[in-house]
C-alpha positions as MATLAB code, in Angstrom:
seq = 'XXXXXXXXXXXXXXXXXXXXXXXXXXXXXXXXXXXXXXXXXXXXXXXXXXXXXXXXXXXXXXXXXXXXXXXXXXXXXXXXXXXXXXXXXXXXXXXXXXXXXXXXXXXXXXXXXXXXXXXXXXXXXXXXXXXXXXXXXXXXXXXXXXXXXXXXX';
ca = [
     181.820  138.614    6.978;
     182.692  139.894    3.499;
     185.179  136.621    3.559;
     182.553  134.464    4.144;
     180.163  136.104    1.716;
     182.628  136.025   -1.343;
     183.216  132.214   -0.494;
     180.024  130.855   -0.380;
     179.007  133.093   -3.712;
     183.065  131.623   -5.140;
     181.181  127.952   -4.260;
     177.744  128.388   -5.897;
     179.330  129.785   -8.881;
     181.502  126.553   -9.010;
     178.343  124.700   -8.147;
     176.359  126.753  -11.126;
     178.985  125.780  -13.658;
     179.170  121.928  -12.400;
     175.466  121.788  -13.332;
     176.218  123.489  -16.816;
     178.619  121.233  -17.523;
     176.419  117.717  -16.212;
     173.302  119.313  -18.708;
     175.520  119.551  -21.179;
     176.922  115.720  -20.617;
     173.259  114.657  -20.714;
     172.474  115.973  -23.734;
     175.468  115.029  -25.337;
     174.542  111.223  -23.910;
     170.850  111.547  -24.856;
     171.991  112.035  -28.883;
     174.236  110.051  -28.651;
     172.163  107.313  -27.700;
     169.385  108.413  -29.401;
     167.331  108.851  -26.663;
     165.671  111.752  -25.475;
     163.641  112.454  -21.897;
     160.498  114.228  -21.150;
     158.053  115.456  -18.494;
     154.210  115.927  -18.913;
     152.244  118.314  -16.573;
     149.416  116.335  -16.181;
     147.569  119.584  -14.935;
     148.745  121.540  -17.962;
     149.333  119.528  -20.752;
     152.657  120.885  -21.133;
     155.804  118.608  -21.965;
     158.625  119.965  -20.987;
     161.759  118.291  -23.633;
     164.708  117.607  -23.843;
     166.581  118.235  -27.195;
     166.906  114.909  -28.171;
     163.608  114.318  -28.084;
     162.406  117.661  -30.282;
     164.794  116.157  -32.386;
     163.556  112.814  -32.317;
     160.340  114.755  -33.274;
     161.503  116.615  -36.141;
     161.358  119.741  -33.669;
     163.842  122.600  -33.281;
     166.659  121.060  -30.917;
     165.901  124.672  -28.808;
     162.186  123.724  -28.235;
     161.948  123.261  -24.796;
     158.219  123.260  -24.288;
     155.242  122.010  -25.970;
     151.946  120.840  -25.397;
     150.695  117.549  -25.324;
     148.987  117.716  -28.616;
     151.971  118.686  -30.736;
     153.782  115.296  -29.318;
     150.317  113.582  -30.183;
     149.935  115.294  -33.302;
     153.732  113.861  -34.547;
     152.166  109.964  -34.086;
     150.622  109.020  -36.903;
     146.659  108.545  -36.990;
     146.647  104.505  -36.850;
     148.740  104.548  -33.793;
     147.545  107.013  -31.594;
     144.563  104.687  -30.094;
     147.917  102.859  -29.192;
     149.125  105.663  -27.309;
     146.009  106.922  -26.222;
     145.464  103.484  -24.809;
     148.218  102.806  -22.818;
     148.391  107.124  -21.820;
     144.971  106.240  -20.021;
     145.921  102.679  -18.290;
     148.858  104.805  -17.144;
     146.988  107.533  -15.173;
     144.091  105.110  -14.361;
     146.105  102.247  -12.904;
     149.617  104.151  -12.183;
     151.167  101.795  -14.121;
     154.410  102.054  -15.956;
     153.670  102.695  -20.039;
     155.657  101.221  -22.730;
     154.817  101.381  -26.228;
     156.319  102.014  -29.650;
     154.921  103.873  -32.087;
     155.723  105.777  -35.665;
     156.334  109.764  -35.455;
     156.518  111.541  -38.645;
     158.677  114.209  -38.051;
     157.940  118.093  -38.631;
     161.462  118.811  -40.078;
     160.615  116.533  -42.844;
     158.349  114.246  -44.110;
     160.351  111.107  -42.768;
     158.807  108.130  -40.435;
     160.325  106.827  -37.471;
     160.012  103.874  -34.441;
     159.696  105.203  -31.727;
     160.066  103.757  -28.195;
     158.303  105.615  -25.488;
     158.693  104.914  -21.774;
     157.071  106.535  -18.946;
     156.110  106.614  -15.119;
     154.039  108.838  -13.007;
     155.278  110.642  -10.509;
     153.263  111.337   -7.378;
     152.777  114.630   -5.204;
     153.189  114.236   -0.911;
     148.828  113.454   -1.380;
     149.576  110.388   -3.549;
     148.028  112.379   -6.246;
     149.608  112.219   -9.789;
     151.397  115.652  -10.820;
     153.661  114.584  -13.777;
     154.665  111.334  -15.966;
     157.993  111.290  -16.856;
     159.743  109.321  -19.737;
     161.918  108.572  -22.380;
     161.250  108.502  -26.356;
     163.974  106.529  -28.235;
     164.522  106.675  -31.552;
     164.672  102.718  -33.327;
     164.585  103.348  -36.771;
     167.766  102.088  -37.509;
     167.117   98.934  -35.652;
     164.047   97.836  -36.702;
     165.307   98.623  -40.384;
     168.673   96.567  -39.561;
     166.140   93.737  -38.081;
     163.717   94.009  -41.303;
     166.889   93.099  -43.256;
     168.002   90.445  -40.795;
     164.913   88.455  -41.410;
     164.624   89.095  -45.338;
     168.202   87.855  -45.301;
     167.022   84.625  -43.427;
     163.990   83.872  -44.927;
];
């Protein structure tokens, strides 16, 4: 008995530290490619983050948790109809949303394109719980792609 017990706690130990270790390739990923994840509890407002995406916001990378108005409140005024837009054709329709948009971020008073991308996610009752989603950063691009056409024109 005691045999079995310290095996099975020696395998969810090993099992503990393999999911350490795949969080910590994520996140390494996710700034890497500049692209963070998130979840929105559609029955609390509450975004839970990943840490590229606070820092994609200008947040703490440690913030785990905000609500949905700080994320709103980092878009800049003439594109939140944008994202309020497409937030509502998501949850009316259940469709997929997809739409860039300019953060300025908290950390400092710098701009950038943003690419968000999300889905809703359904309970057993077909009723929507959740959206979740990626926010990538494109600042870099679209600069790189303003300078493209300059070049060419």
């Amino acid at each position: 008995m005691r045999e079995k017990l310290e095996r099975e706690t020696a395998e969810k130990l090993h099992a503990l530290e393999r999911l350490r270790q795949s969080e910590e390739r994520l996140e390494q990923v996710e700034e890497m490619a500049r692209v963070g994840s998130f979840e929105w509890r559609l029955d609390s407002d509450e975004v839970s983050i990943s840490a590229e995406t606070a820092r994609i916001l200008g947040m703490s990378a440690s913030t785990k948790r905000v609500g949905l108005g700080e994320v709103l409140a980092a878009v800049i005024e003439e594109d939140r109809p944008i994202i309020a837009e497409a937030y509502a054709a998501m949850l009316r329709d259940g469709r997929s949303f997809n739409v860039e948009c300019r953060v300025r971020r908290k950390s400092a008073d710098v701009l950038a394109r943003v690419i968000s991308r999300a889905r809703i996610v359904v309970g057993d009752d077909a009723s929507a719980l959740s959206a979740v989603g990626t926010m990538q950063d494109v600042t870099d691009l679209r600069k790189a792609e303003e300078a493209n056409a300059r070049l060419a024109a």
